[in-house]
Structure formats: C-alpha cells, structure tokens
Amino acid sequence: VSTQSTWEAVVSTQSTWEAVVSTQSTWEAVVSTQSTWEAVVSTQSTWALDLIRQFLVFAPLNRIHPFDALAEPFFDELRQEATTLKDNQSLPPLFNLTPEEVAHARDRGILERIVPPWAMNQINYKGPPMANLDPSDPSH
C-alpha cells in the first residue's frame, strides 16, 4: 500500500513535470534570442560593452588578456590625475605595480598606456615576486 501511495504521488506530479518540460520551449526561445549587449547590460558606455565582449569570448586564449584590458579606454578616467571618488576623496594608489607587473606590461608594450606619465613614480613598489599567471605562457 505504501508503494502504491508513493506511485500515486509520483503520477500526481506528472502535471508538474509537464509544466516544467513545457517551459523548455520558453527557455530555448530565450537562449536562441540574439539579444545585443546593449539590451542585456544597463550601461550606455560603449567602452564598457566592448570590454565585456572581449572578456566573454568562449576560447580562453582568444579572450582579452587582463593586462591588455587595463589599457582599454574603459579605464581612461582612472588615469586622469584629477579623478576623485564620489566624496571628492583621492583615489587609492592604482599604479603601484610590482616589478614583475611592470616587466610584464613592458613586454606587452602597454606600460605607458596603463600608467599615465604623472603616475610613473608610483610604480616603484617593492613587493613580493609575483608568479606568472599568463595561461599562454608555456613555462608553467
């Protein structure tokens, strides 16, 4: 009897499962809709949308490299000397790169794009060595 009541409970959930399965076509419609990022992300910044597109590339080696992302126009405002926080407080140190980060940015040819001329004196940070985190580097 208890087995029968269990099966009756399962059978009574059939309509629930049918409802779940019927939502598959709705989900497929959502997934197959080719929405633009402008419709999905609530920003008017074309720079932000461009950066998001570059990060969301399926193949990891085809994605934008993090150091290259730092050189994108999206971050230009942070490189302006007059930029402050909303409460007019100074920004925290943004350009206190480690020697390894400086070398990596130089190797990629983007150090001068990441660190503005007025902030070059901030890159003398003496921190611990940083492990190479570049997934395209065969040395690790």
mmCIF file of C-alpha atoms in Angstrom:
data_model
loop_
_atom_site.group_PDB
_atom_site.id
_atom_site.type_symbol
_atom_site.label_atom_id
_atom_site.label_comp_id
_atom_site.label_asym_id
_atom_site.label_seq_id
_atom_site.Cartn_x
_atom_site.Cartn_y
_atom_site.Cartn_z
ATOM 1 C CA VAL A 1 0.000 0.000 0.000
ATOM 2 C CA SER A 2 2.786 2.420 0.830
ATOM 3 C CA THR A 3 4.398 1.682 -2.541
ATOM 4 C CA GLN A 4 1.112 2.355 -4.283
ATOM 5 C CA SER A 5 0.691 5.694 -2.488
ATOM 6 C CA THR A 6 4.241 6.619 -3.491
ATOM 7 C CA TRP A 7 3.460 5.842 -7.125
ATOM 8 C CA GLU A 8 0.222 7.780 -6.865
ATOM 9 C CA ALA A 9 2.229 10.738 -5.583
ATOM 10 C CA VAL A 10 4.639 10.411 -8.497
ATOM 11 C CA VAL A 11 1.806 10.151 -11.011
ATOM 12 C CA SER A 12 0.079 13.161 -9.468
ATOM 13 C CA THR A 13 3.231 15.189 -10.063
ATOM 14 C CA GLN A 14 3.031 14.392 -13.767
ATOM 15 C CA SER A 15 1.224 17.647 -14.432
ATOM 16 C CA THR A 16 4.003 19.482 -12.578
ATOM 17 C CA TRP A 17 6.652 17.755 -14.711
ATOM 18 C CA GLU A 18 4.664 18.556 -17.840
ATOM 19 C CA ALA A 19 4.725 22.207 -16.780
ATOM 20 C CA VAL A 20 8.490 22.056 -16.287
ATOM 21 C CA VAL A 21 9.022 20.366 -19.651
ATOM 22 C CA SER A 22 6.750 22.861 -21.392
ATOM 23 C CA THR A 23 8.970 25.693 -20.156
ATOM 24 C CA GLN A 24 11.809 24.185 -22.174
ATOM 25 C CA SER A 25 10.488 25.820 -25.318
ATOM 26 C CA THR A 26 10.372 29.150 -23.485
ATOM 27 C CA TRP A 27 13.957 28.686 -22.265
ATOM 28 C CA GLU A 28 15.092 27.718 -25.751
ATOM 29 C CA ALA A 29 13.460 30.879 -27.067
ATOM 30 C CA VAL A 30 15.356 32.960 -24.509
ATOM 31 C CA VAL A 31 18.671 31.247 -25.250
ATOM 32 C CA SER A 32 18.239 31.410 -29.003
ATOM 33 C CA THR A 33 17.295 35.086 -28.935
ATOM 34 C CA GLN A 34 20.245 37.039 -30.176
ATOM 35 C CA SER A 35 19.964 39.996 -27.871
ATOM 36 C CA THR A 36 22.505 42.745 -28.068
ATOM 37 C CA TRP A 37 24.643 43.522 -25.028
ATOM 38 C CA GLU A 38 23.037 46.941 -25.017
ATOM 39 C CA ALA A 39 19.709 45.228 -24.207
ATOM 40 C CA VAL A 40 21.191 42.967 -21.516
ATOM 41 C CA VAL A 41 23.618 45.314 -19.735
ATOM 42 C CA SER A 42 22.285 48.551 -18.319
ATOM 43 C CA THR A 43 25.043 50.908 -19.428
ATOM 44 C CA GLN A 44 25.378 53.478 -22.128
ATOM 45 C CA SER A 45 29.157 53.127 -22.190
ATOM 46 C CA THR A 46 30.321 51.673 -25.479
ATOM 47 C CA TRP A 47 33.725 51.153 -23.846
ATOM 48 C CA ALA A 48 32.188 49.004 -21.115
ATOM 49 C CA LEU A 49 30.244 46.959 -23.650
ATOM 50 C CA ASP A 50 33.336 46.483 -25.790
ATOM 51 C CA LEU A 51 35.353 45.291 -22.799
ATOM 52 C CA ILE A 52 32.589 42.872 -21.750
ATOM 53 C CA ARG A 53 32.511 41.430 -25.269
ATOM 54 C CA GLN A 54 36.282 40.897 -25.162
ATOM 55 C CA PHE A 55 36.125 39.120 -21.792
ATOM 56 C CA LEU A 56 33.243 36.842 -22.781
ATOM 57 C CA VAL A 57 34.999 35.142 -25.654
ATOM 58 C CA PHE A 58 34.500 31.379 -25.351
ATOM 59 C CA ALA A 59 38.063 30.275 -26.148
ATOM 60 C CA PRO A 60 40.306 31.365 -23.245
ATOM 61 C CA LEU A 61 43.334 32.070 -25.415
ATOM 62 C CA ASN A 62 41.218 34.357 -27.604
ATOM 63 C CA ARG A 63 39.954 36.414 -24.649
ATOM 64 C CA ILE A 64 41.494 39.743 -23.854
ATOM 65 C CA HIS A 65 44.497 39.378 -21.566
ATOM 66 C CA PRO A 66 43.994 41.081 -18.167
ATOM 67 C CA PHE A 67 46.933 43.432 -18.701
ATOM 68 C CA ASP A 68 45.592 44.376 -22.125
ATOM 69 C CA ALA A 69 42.224 45.054 -20.500
ATOM 70 C CA LEU A 70 43.878 47.566 -18.164
ATOM 71 C CA ALA A 71 44.892 49.564 -21.242
ATOM 72 C CA GLU A 72 41.326 49.735 -22.598
ATOM 73 C CA PRO A 73 39.576 53.137 -22.863
ATOM 74 C CA PHE A 74 37.047 51.990 -20.235
ATOM 75 C CA PHE A 75 39.713 52.721 -17.583
ATOM 76 C CA ASP A 76 40.881 56.070 -19.015
ATOM 77 C CA GLU A 77 39.003 58.064 -16.393
ATOM 78 C CA LEU A 78 41.047 56.362 -13.665
ATOM 79 C CA ARG A 79 44.236 57.519 -15.388
ATOM 80 C CA GLN A 80 43.251 61.193 -15.197
ATOM 81 C CA GLU A 81 45.102 62.953 -12.411
ATOM 82 C CA ALA A 82 42.033 64.957 -11.357
ATOM 83 C CA THR A 83 39.781 61.914 -10.900
ATOM 84 C CA THR A 84 38.441 61.526 -7.362
ATOM 85 C CA LEU A 85 35.981 59.326 -5.551
ATOM 86 C CA LYS A 86 32.363 60.493 -5.354
ATOM 87 C CA ASP A 87 33.027 62.152 -1.986
ATOM 88 C CA ASN A 88 35.991 64.064 -3.503
ATOM 89 C CA GLN A 89 38.489 61.821 -1.693
ATOM 90 C CA SER A 90 41.621 60.840 -3.596
ATOM 91 C CA LEU A 91 41.689 57.502 -5.360
ATOM 92 C CA PRO A 92 43.712 54.768 -3.672
ATOM 93 C CA PRO A 93 47.089 54.031 -5.276
ATOM 94 C CA LEU A 94 46.270 52.459 -8.630
ATOM 95 C CA PHE A 95 49.689 52.385 -10.250
ATOM 96 C CA ASN A 96 51.864 50.838 -7.525
ATOM 97 C CA LEU A 97 52.790 47.910 -9.734
ATOM 98 C CA THR A 98 55.246 45.236 -8.681
ATOM 99 C CA PRO A 99 58.490 44.946 -10.647
ATOM 100 C CA GLU A 100 57.105 41.781 -12.258
ATOM 101 C CA GLU A 101 53.921 43.581 -13.310
ATOM 102 C CA VAL A 102 55.954 46.447 -14.771
ATOM 103 C CA ALA A 103 58.106 43.980 -16.728
ATOM 104 C CA HIS A 104 55.034 42.117 -17.944
ATOM 105 C CA ALA A 105 53.331 45.339 -19.066
ATOM 106 C CA ARG A 106 56.538 46.447 -20.820
ATOM 107 C CA ASP A 107 56.818 43.069 -22.556
ATOM 108 C CA ARG A 108 53.267 43.525 -23.820
ATOM 109 C CA GLY A 109 54.088 47.093 -24.915
ATOM 110 C CA ILE A 110 51.349 48.688 -22.839
ATOM 111 C CA LEU A 111 53.061 50.092 -19.724
ATOM 112 C CA GLU A 112 52.768 53.685 -20.940
ATOM 113 C CA ARG A 113 49.099 53.091 -21.762
ATOM 114 C CA ILE A 114 48.344 51.621 -18.311
ATOM 115 C CA VAL A 115 50.330 54.093 -16.204
ATOM 116 C CA PRO A 116 49.948 57.777 -17.125
ATOM 117 C CA PRO A 117 53.084 59.968 -17.132
ATOM 118 C CA TRP A 118 52.072 61.766 -13.932
ATOM 119 C CA ALA A 119 51.912 58.432 -12.052
ATOM 120 C CA MET A 120 55.153 56.809 -13.231
ATOM 121 C CA ASN A 121 56.741 57.484 -9.818
ATOM 122 C CA GLN A 122 54.163 55.157 -8.218
ATOM 123 C CA ILE A 123 55.496 52.047 -9.968
ATOM 124 C CA ASN A 124 58.450 51.697 -7.612
ATOM 125 C CA TYR A 125 56.511 49.368 -5.312
ATOM 126 C CA LYS A 126 58.775 46.809 -3.687
ATOM 127 C CA GLY A 127 56.509 43.835 -3.153
ATOM 128 C CA PRO A 128 56.991 40.098 -3.172
ATOM 129 C CA PRO A 129 57.645 38.449 -6.540
ATOM 130 C CA MET A 130 54.508 37.585 -8.441
ATOM 131 C CA ALA A 131 54.024 34.176 -10.055
ATOM 132 C CA ASN A 132 53.466 34.203 -13.797
ATOM 133 C CA LEU A 133 49.717 33.776 -14.253
ATOM 134 C CA ASP A 134 49.697 34.036 -18.057
ATOM 135 C CA PRO A 135 47.797 30.957 -19.364
ATOM 136 C CA SER A 136 49.511 31.254 -22.738
ATOM 137 C CA ASP A 137 52.981 31.044 -21.166
ATOM 138 C CA PRO A 138 54.347 27.518 -21.689
ATOM 139 C CA SER A 139 56.891 27.845 -18.850
ATOM 140 C CA HIS A 140 54.379 26.786 -16.176
#
